[in-house]
Amino acid sequence: MWNADIHMARQKTLCQPLPPCHDSTESMQVYKQHCKIAEEYHEVKKEIALLEERKKELIARLEQVEKESMDAAQLAKEYAELTEENRTLKLAQTQCVEQLEKLRIQYQKRQGSS
């Protein structure tokens, strides 16, 4: 904002109206009108600077929300993949336990018939 303030001060200096000719009412009116226009100009410039700053803040916030959203989507994808892997491993474990039980039974039958 400091640079913007310096810029505004320079602009203000450049927009200063020339002193009026005090003997001419038209010159005085033009001077007053110029002063009013210069003041309005500075207010508009100040408002633009504030709006640009607000725009930067909103863009930064939007980028953060998008990043968080992408992170959440990535986490959801990883969760789904891990859940599927866990289901597959549990199924494999169950099959191994069943196969081990069958082998025990076969072993016991052999031991009994020997």
Tab-separated table of C-alpha atoms in Angstrom:
chain	number	residue	atom	x	y	z
A	1	MET	CA	0.000	0.000	0.000
A	2	TRP	CA	2.935	2.341	0.659
A	3	ASN	CA	3.831	2.472	-3.051
A	4	ALA	CA	0.203	3.178	-3.845
A	5	ASP	CA	0.236	6.111	-1.411
A	6	ILE	CA	3.336	7.576	-3.085
A	7	HIS	CA	1.718	7.120	-6.473
A	8	MET	CA	-1.452	8.839	-5.226
A	9	ALA	CA	0.576	11.766	-3.876
A	10	ARG	CA	2.305	12.155	-7.254
A	11	GLN	CA	-1.014	11.986	-9.068
A	12	LYS	CA	-2.494	14.528	-6.686
A	13	THR	CA	0.365	16.906	-7.405
A	14	LEU	CA	-0.050	16.435	-11.154
A	15	CYS	CA	-3.789	17.029	-10.938
A	16	GLN	CA	-3.506	20.287	-9.040
A	17	PRO	CA	-5.319	22.961	-11.037
A	18	LEU	CA	-3.559	26.095	-12.116
A	19	PRO	CA	-4.416	29.043	-9.931
A	20	PRO	CA	-7.434	30.928	-11.226
A	21	CYS	CA	-7.525	34.441	-12.445
A	22	HIS	CA	-9.344	36.087	-9.537
A	23	ASP	CA	-10.712	38.817	-11.770
A	24	SER	CA	-12.587	36.317	-13.966
A	25	THR	CA	-15.687	34.541	-12.665
A	26	GLU	CA	-15.364	32.009	-15.465
A	27	SER	CA	-11.786	31.249	-14.400
A	28	MET	CA	-12.949	30.834	-10.798
A	29	GLN	CA	-15.741	28.458	-11.900
A	30	VAL	CA	-13.362	26.400	-14.039
A	31	TYR	CA	-10.918	26.262	-11.122
A	32	LYS	CA	-13.611	25.065	-8.687
A	33	GLN	CA	-14.855	22.530	-11.224
A	34	HIS	CA	-11.312	21.295	-11.796
A	35	CYS	CA	-10.780	20.970	-8.026
A	36	LYS	CA	-13.986	18.966	-7.702
A	37	ILE	CA	-13.078	16.692	-10.626
A	38	ALA	CA	-9.560	16.174	-9.227
A	39	GLU	CA	-11.005	15.248	-5.829
A	40	GLU	CA	-13.451	12.798	-7.409
A	41	TYR	CA	-10.614	11.365	-9.478
A	42	HIS	CA	-8.530	10.729	-6.352
A	43	GLU	CA	-11.473	9.102	-4.578
A	44	VAL	CA	-12.052	6.815	-7.545
A	45	LYS	CA	-8.333	5.938	-7.714
A	46	LYS	CA	-8.342	5.168	-3.986
A	47	GLU	CA	-11.432	2.984	-4.374
A	48	ILE	CA	-9.821	1.155	-7.319
A	49	ALA	CA	-6.695	0.502	-5.227
A	50	LEU	CA	-8.837	-0.881	-2.385
A	51	LEU	CA	-10.814	-3.054	-4.792
A	52	GLU	CA	-7.626	-4.369	-6.394
A	53	GLU	CA	-6.290	-5.262	-2.942
A	54	ARG	CA	-9.573	-7.003	-2.122
A	55	LYS	CA	-9.388	-8.838	-5.459
A	56	LYS	CA	-5.898	-10.122	-4.568
A	57	GLU	CA	-7.176	-11.317	-1.187
A	58	LEU	CA	-10.130	-13.099	-2.788
A	59	ILE	CA	-7.937	-14.734	-5.428
A	60	ALA	CA	-5.571	-15.954	-2.701
A	61	ARG	CA	-8.507	-17.318	-0.713
A	62	LEU	CA	-9.951	-18.999	-3.815
A	63	GLU	CA	-6.594	-20.606	-4.597
A	64	GLN	CA	-6.398	-21.885	-1.008
A	65	VAL	CA	-9.930	-23.315	-1.173
A	66	GLU	CA	-9.181	-24.959	-4.527
A	67	LYS	CA	-5.977	-26.457	-3.096
A	68	GLU	CA	-7.859	-27.754	-0.064
A	69	SER	CA	-10.553	-29.139	-2.351
A	70	MET	CA	-7.934	-30.909	-4.457
A	71	ASP	CA	-6.298	-32.225	-1.280
A	72	ALA	CA	-9.673	-33.502	-0.072
A	73	ALA	CA	-10.358	-35.142	-3.435
A	74	GLN	CA	-6.911	-36.761	-3.388
A	75	LEU	CA	-7.491	-38.013	0.161
A	76	ALA	CA	-10.902	-39.411	-0.817
A	77	LYS	CA	-9.337	-41.204	-3.785
A	78	GLU	CA	-6.562	-42.640	-1.605
A	79	TYR	CA	-9.140	-43.700	0.985
A	80	ALA	CA	-11.178	-45.509	-1.676
A	81	GLU	CA	-8.065	-47.247	-3.004
A	82	LEU	CA	-6.939	-48.282	0.480
A	83	THR	CA	-10.441	-49.488	1.364
A	84	GLU	CA	-10.466	-51.653	-1.770
A	85	GLU	CA	-6.964	-52.958	-1.000
A	86	ASN	CA	-8.066	-53.735	2.567
A	87	ARG	CA	-11.115	-55.649	1.281
A	88	THR	CA	-8.919	-57.629	-1.126
A	89	LEU	CA	-6.412	-58.443	1.633
A	90	LYS	CA	-9.179	-59.569	3.998
A	91	LEU	CA	-10.556	-61.830	1.277
A	92	ALA	CA	-7.082	-63.265	0.655
A	93	GLN	CA	-6.623	-63.784	4.398
A	94	THR	CA	-9.963	-65.620	4.615
A	95	GLN	CA	-8.992	-67.835	1.676
A	96	CYS	CA	-5.608	-68.580	3.275
A	97	VAL	CA	-7.251	-69.480	6.595
A	98	GLU	CA	-9.681	-71.803	4.768
A	99	GLN	CA	-6.839	-73.389	2.815
A	100	LEU	CA	-4.796	-73.834	6.014
A	101	GLU	CA	-7.787	-75.478	7.692
A	102	LYS	CA	-8.196	-77.882	4.753
A	103	LEU	CA	-4.477	-78.744	4.935
A	104	ARG	CA	-4.764	-79.401	8.693
A	105	ILE	CA	-7.705	-81.699	8.101
A	106	GLN	CA	-5.801	-83.555	5.359
A	107	TYR	CA	-2.754	-83.813	7.637
A	108	GLN	CA	-4.848	-85.147	10.498
A	109	LYS	CA	-6.460	-87.715	8.200
A	110	ARG	CA	-3.032	-88.903	7.073
A	111	GLN	CA	-1.828	-89.093	10.642
A	112	GLY	CA	-4.932	-91.096	11.560
A	113	SER	CA	-4.565	-93.523	8.668
A	114	SER	CA	-0.877	-94.147	9.217
